[in-house]
XYZ file of C-alpha atoms in Angstrom:
345
model
C 22.558 26.027 -15.420
C 21.729 22.977 -13.308
C 24.707 21.537 -11.388
C 25.346 18.890 -8.762
C 26.841 19.621 -5.345
C 30.354 19.524 -6.856
C 29.494 22.132 -9.500
C 29.272 19.694 -12.445
C 26.660 20.800 -14.991
C 24.320 18.618 -17.034
C 26.096 17.286 -20.118
C 23.175 18.410 -22.311
C 19.806 20.105 -21.988
C 16.918 17.827 -21.009
C 13.761 18.608 -22.965
C 10.375 16.919 -22.774
C 6.895 17.508 -24.153
C 3.354 16.919 -22.980
C -0.104 17.537 -24.368
C -3.018 18.767 -22.315
C -6.459 17.194 -22.380
C -9.772 18.995 -22.425
C -10.938 18.558 -18.852
C -9.652 19.442 -15.408
C -9.021 16.883 -12.671
C -12.356 15.905 -11.124
C -11.351 12.717 -9.290
C -11.601 13.175 -5.522
C -8.812 11.884 -3.301
C -9.502 8.792 -1.236
C -8.176 7.472 2.064
C -6.291 4.228 1.435
C -5.223 3.427 5.008
C -6.034 4.624 8.514
C -4.058 4.039 11.711
C -5.257 2.819 14.138
C -7.478 0.610 11.983
C -11.227 1.056 12.263
C -12.675 -0.802 15.280
C -9.229 -1.797 16.540
C -8.751 -2.419 20.257
C -5.885 -2.332 22.771
C -4.359 0.633 20.915
C -1.340 2.100 22.705
C -2.213 5.245 24.622
C 0.440 7.394 22.912
C -0.598 6.366 19.417
C -0.538 8.899 16.595
C -3.634 8.876 14.375
C -2.718 8.677 10.690
C -4.377 8.607 7.291
C -2.736 7.770 3.959
C -4.193 9.356 0.814
C -4.397 8.167 -2.768
C -2.893 11.355 -4.227
C -1.048 14.528 -3.155
C -3.096 16.938 -1.046
C -3.169 20.675 -0.656
C -1.391 20.848 2.728
C -3.343 23.964 3.658
C -6.491 21.830 3.815
C -5.076 19.436 6.459
C -5.806 21.288 9.701
C -7.230 20.681 13.157
C -10.574 21.730 11.667
C -10.562 19.057 8.952
C -8.760 16.263 10.833
C -10.204 15.801 14.318
C -10.153 13.325 17.172
C -12.879 13.100 19.808
C -13.294 11.084 22.974
C -16.330 10.198 25.114
C -19.335 12.478 24.621
C -17.649 13.837 21.460
C -15.191 15.844 23.568
C -12.474 17.228 21.247
C -8.900 16.078 21.776
C -6.266 18.783 21.415
C -3.390 18.050 19.090
C -1.319 19.109 16.103
C -1.423 18.092 12.450
C 1.455 17.112 10.170
C 1.339 16.202 6.489
C 4.187 14.337 4.773
C 3.821 14.971 1.041
C 6.182 12.227 -0.257
C 4.300 9.463 1.558
C 0.855 11.085 1.409
C 0.406 10.561 5.162
C -1.467 13.023 7.395
C -0.911 12.652 11.147
C -2.877 13.863 14.150
C -0.590 14.016 17.192
C -2.534 14.275 20.474
C -1.148 16.871 22.859
C -1.175 14.346 25.722
C -1.487 10.585 25.998
C -4.952 9.196 25.456
C -7.004 7.752 28.303
C -6.742 4.003 28.802
C -9.633 1.708 27.826
C -11.494 4.486 26.024
C -13.326 4.734 22.691
C -12.108 7.466 20.310
C -13.431 8.719 16.981
C -11.251 10.150 14.214
C -12.769 12.225 11.403
C -11.537 13.646 8.110
C -14.025 16.154 6.716
C -14.747 17.108 3.120
C -12.626 20.192 3.728
C -9.628 18.023 2.801
C -8.737 18.553 -0.872
C -6.081 17.515 -3.376
C -3.626 19.917 -5.016
C -6.164 20.818 -7.716
C -8.844 21.674 -5.154
C -10.965 18.514 -5.473
C -12.270 17.543 -2.038
C -12.964 14.191 -0.434
C -16.268 12.869 -1.744
C -17.464 12.193 1.802
C -16.177 12.395 5.347
C -13.978 9.541 6.579
C -14.853 8.428 10.108
C -13.335 5.601 12.109
C -13.168 4.519 15.749
C -10.714 2.685 17.973
C -10.374 1.744 21.632
C -7.212 2.241 23.664
C -5.543 -0.339 25.855
C -3.466 0.389 28.939
C 0.167 0.680 27.781
C 2.255 3.092 25.723
C 4.042 2.132 22.504
C 7.761 1.831 21.840
C 9.646 5.099 21.678
C 12.751 5.618 19.501
C 16.141 4.791 20.993
C 17.985 8.026 21.768
C 21.253 7.836 19.820
C 22.583 11.054 21.345
C 25.824 12.346 19.793
C 26.504 8.977 18.145
C 23.613 9.554 15.740
C 25.865 11.166 13.098
C 27.997 8.013 12.716
C 27.233 5.524 9.968
C 30.017 3.268 11.249
C 31.120 3.274 14.873
C 33.318 0.655 16.533
C 35.458 -0.155 19.526
C 38.511 -1.897 18.055
C 38.682 -1.346 14.264
C 36.925 -0.268 11.079
C 38.321 -2.234 8.145
C 37.372 -2.009 4.484
C 38.184 -3.983 1.357
C 37.191 -2.781 -2.106
C 35.225 0.205 -3.366
C 32.935 0.781 -0.412
C 31.020 4.067 -0.295
C 30.140 5.132 3.229
C 27.839 8.151 3.485
C 28.173 9.391 7.045
C 30.801 9.762 9.741
C 33.170 7.023 10.922
C 34.116 6.727 14.571
C 36.572 4.531 16.466
C 37.281 4.458 20.190
C 39.386 3.178 21.898
C 40.917 1.399 18.866
C 43.261 3.034 16.383
C 42.882 0.994 13.181
C 40.776 2.492 10.362
C 41.921 0.891 7.099
C 40.852 0.593 3.466
C 39.776 4.187 2.800
C 40.823 4.313 -0.121
C 39.981 2.580 -2.138
C 36.869 3.017 -0.042
C 35.295 6.484 0.220
C 33.938 8.125 3.378
C 31.624 11.039 2.719
C 31.942 12.409 6.232
C 34.427 13.004 9.019
C 36.579 10.241 10.528
C 37.062 10.477 14.297
C 39.679 8.235 15.942
C 40.435 8.453 19.649
C 39.464 12.075 20.047
C 36.912 13.835 22.222
C 34.167 13.326 19.611
C 34.755 9.582 19.273
C 35.088 9.157 23.043
C 31.672 10.717 23.643
C 30.154 8.748 20.760
C 31.512 5.534 22.304
C 29.818 6.346 25.603
C 26.582 7.189 23.809
C 26.751 3.956 21.795
C 26.814 2.005 25.069
C 23.883 4.025 26.425
C 21.845 3.394 23.278
C 22.782 -0.304 23.236
C 21.701 -0.752 26.853
C 18.421 1.037 26.136
C 17.565 -1.117 23.118
C 18.686 -4.367 24.770
C 16.995 -3.635 28.072
C 13.425 -2.997 26.971
C 10.823 -5.556 28.026
C 7.348 -3.987 28.021
C 5.063 -5.418 25.353
C 7.684 -7.753 23.866
C 6.702 -10.219 21.133
C 8.512 -13.531 20.591
C 10.751 -13.425 17.531
C 11.287 -16.574 15.410
C 14.700 -17.724 14.242
C 13.986 -16.869 10.590
C 12.156 -13.708 9.594
C 12.197 -14.448 5.868
C 8.739 -14.214 4.311
C 7.209 -12.365 7.278
C 5.487 -8.985 7.500
C 5.881 -7.326 10.894
C 4.221 -4.235 12.355
C 5.770 -1.785 14.869
C 6.731 -3.139 18.264
C 9.378 -4.831 20.400
C 10.504 -8.259 19.161
C 12.744 -10.576 21.189
C 14.665 -13.791 20.513
C 16.578 -15.471 23.348
C 19.252 -16.803 20.976
C 19.771 -16.002 17.272
C 17.661 -14.740 14.392
C 18.067 -13.645 10.785
C 16.700 -13.734 7.253
C 17.119 -16.800 5.048
C 15.340 -18.126 1.988
C 14.918 -17.181 -1.655
C 12.339 -15.159 -3.560
C 9.482 -13.979 -1.343
C 10.795 -16.198 1.456
C 13.999 -14.154 1.538
C 12.223 -10.854 2.207
C 11.298 -9.346 5.570
C 8.640 -6.645 5.211
C 8.298 -3.975 7.899
C 4.901 -2.283 7.785
C 4.514 1.034 9.636
C 0.761 0.958 8.919
C 0.773 4.583 7.828
C 2.631 5.913 10.873
C 5.883 7.477 9.646
C 7.219 7.612 13.223
C 6.472 3.950 13.987
C 9.288 2.267 15.942
C 10.600 -1.275 15.465
C 13.021 -2.777 18.008
C 14.514 -6.240 17.521
C 16.485 -7.957 20.291
C 18.716 -10.964 19.561
C 20.548 -12.388 22.571
C 23.378 -13.739 20.419
C 23.662 -13.273 16.628
C 21.820 -11.730 13.693
C 22.589 -13.202 10.258
C 21.138 -12.409 6.839
C 21.823 -14.768 3.941
C 23.066 -13.702 0.519
C 20.589 -11.733 -1.620
C 17.977 -11.478 1.132
C 16.337 -8.121 1.789
C 14.235 -5.918 4.008
C 11.357 -3.976 2.453
C 9.755 -0.943 4.128
C 6.103 -0.137 3.455
C 3.385 2.291 4.564
C 5.728 4.939 5.943
C 8.339 2.746 7.664
C 11.714 4.493 8.000
C 15.174 3.031 8.480
C 15.953 5.574 11.207
C 13.168 4.137 13.389
C 14.377 0.520 13.180
C 16.810 -0.818 15.811
C 18.596 -4.176 15.812
C 20.027 -4.967 19.251
C 22.466 -7.864 18.844
C 24.123 -9.607 21.804
C 27.224 -10.683 19.874
C 27.706 -10.147 16.112
C 25.518 -9.062 13.179
C 26.518 -10.469 9.775
C 24.953 -9.190 6.539
C 25.181 -11.556 3.566
C 26.518 -10.892 0.093
C 24.332 -8.548 -1.991
C 21.733 -8.349 0.784
C 19.661 -5.195 1.292
C 19.318 -4.007 4.872
C 17.520 -1.172 6.673
C 17.943 -0.022 10.251
C 20.413 0.709 13.006
C 22.557 -2.226 14.141
C 23.690 -1.927 17.763
C 25.921 -4.968 18.266
C 27.842 -5.734 21.427
C 30.709 -7.306 19.465
C 31.170 -7.058 15.692
C 29.394 -6.128 12.450
C 30.872 -7.863 9.382
C 29.394 -7.120 5.930
C 29.952 -9.571 3.086
C 30.698 -8.347 -0.465
C 28.020 -6.146 -1.992
C 25.675 -5.795 0.998
C 23.782 -2.475 0.993
C 22.730 -0.697 4.178
C 20.545 2.290 4.939
C 21.046 2.915 8.634
C 23.975 2.577 11.038
C 26.603 -0.074 11.791
C 27.741 0.047 15.398
C 29.993 -2.498 17.129
C 30.483 -1.680 20.791
C 33.546 -3.846 21.582
C 35.049 -5.215 18.371
C 34.951 -3.977 14.766
C 32.955 -3.088 11.673
C 34.202 -4.911 8.559
C 33.253 -3.738 5.058
C 33.759 -5.217 1.587
C 32.586 -3.255 -1.441
C 29.434 -2.081 0.298
C 27.220 0.986 0.162
C 26.283 2.348 3.577
C 24.052 5.405 3.884
C 23.315 7.067 7.199
C 19.572 7.177 7.848
C 17.842 10.237 9.220
C 17.065 10.041 12.982
């Protein structure tokens, strides 16, 4: 008997049929994306080397023998291999940072095979040259990482919000609207857990807001843009506005599932109604950080990914959906018939 986590069984059996063909799979897998890109330059010295495949692989065939990285004079670089089956991304993680201003060669051999044993038709080889700086590292959320909503003065809800994760409040005392809202996690108000989380929120906020190395100027409207990993800064306010394709911000991890995006707004972050963020090529909500100097407002029925670390408040308008975290250091988090799901670190 198949049941959900509450012990409820399927209402009826689910039955399906399929018919086999006459031949086995003979199509070799292909590499659809490599990171860093072939012939790229100024690559950060702590860059992971990644390859995205066209179909699921036999993970036993992704090893340090079949996925290699070499430096000058073909000297092998020591590292470890990881394969993420859902995304189809294989990653070579160098044991130490790469040497600055140096040419490297990555190779995938024909020992790499799909789940039916069909190997790559030919080796995949690409080169890149490092720059002089390291890339952005994730913001350490410390003990606050388990909180989907964390605030200083209040957490207030209206309507049938579903919040998947813990709620924390410190030093305030007002958590209201649950129910009708539902919290699938613990609620900590002015206790030792919330006090430590409040301190860790401030530490994380200062980290995200204080970074400067390698910053890229951020426009006032991100609608219609596709951005790659990095540190983006706006000295005043930014957000997403527009309709259709112009109301979508796409974050492209370029095949690196650990790629980090940090956005700094000196004042406010505002998304209009029905705008959205789309994650592609391995981007993950847990690796996206929105550092907001005052308040972050998410519009009605908008779709949002990432961790908001606001100095003041985080109000959500009716129907906004969030995968990430909503943190307001001084003031409150306000919800209205929203769905908020804690992202993995």
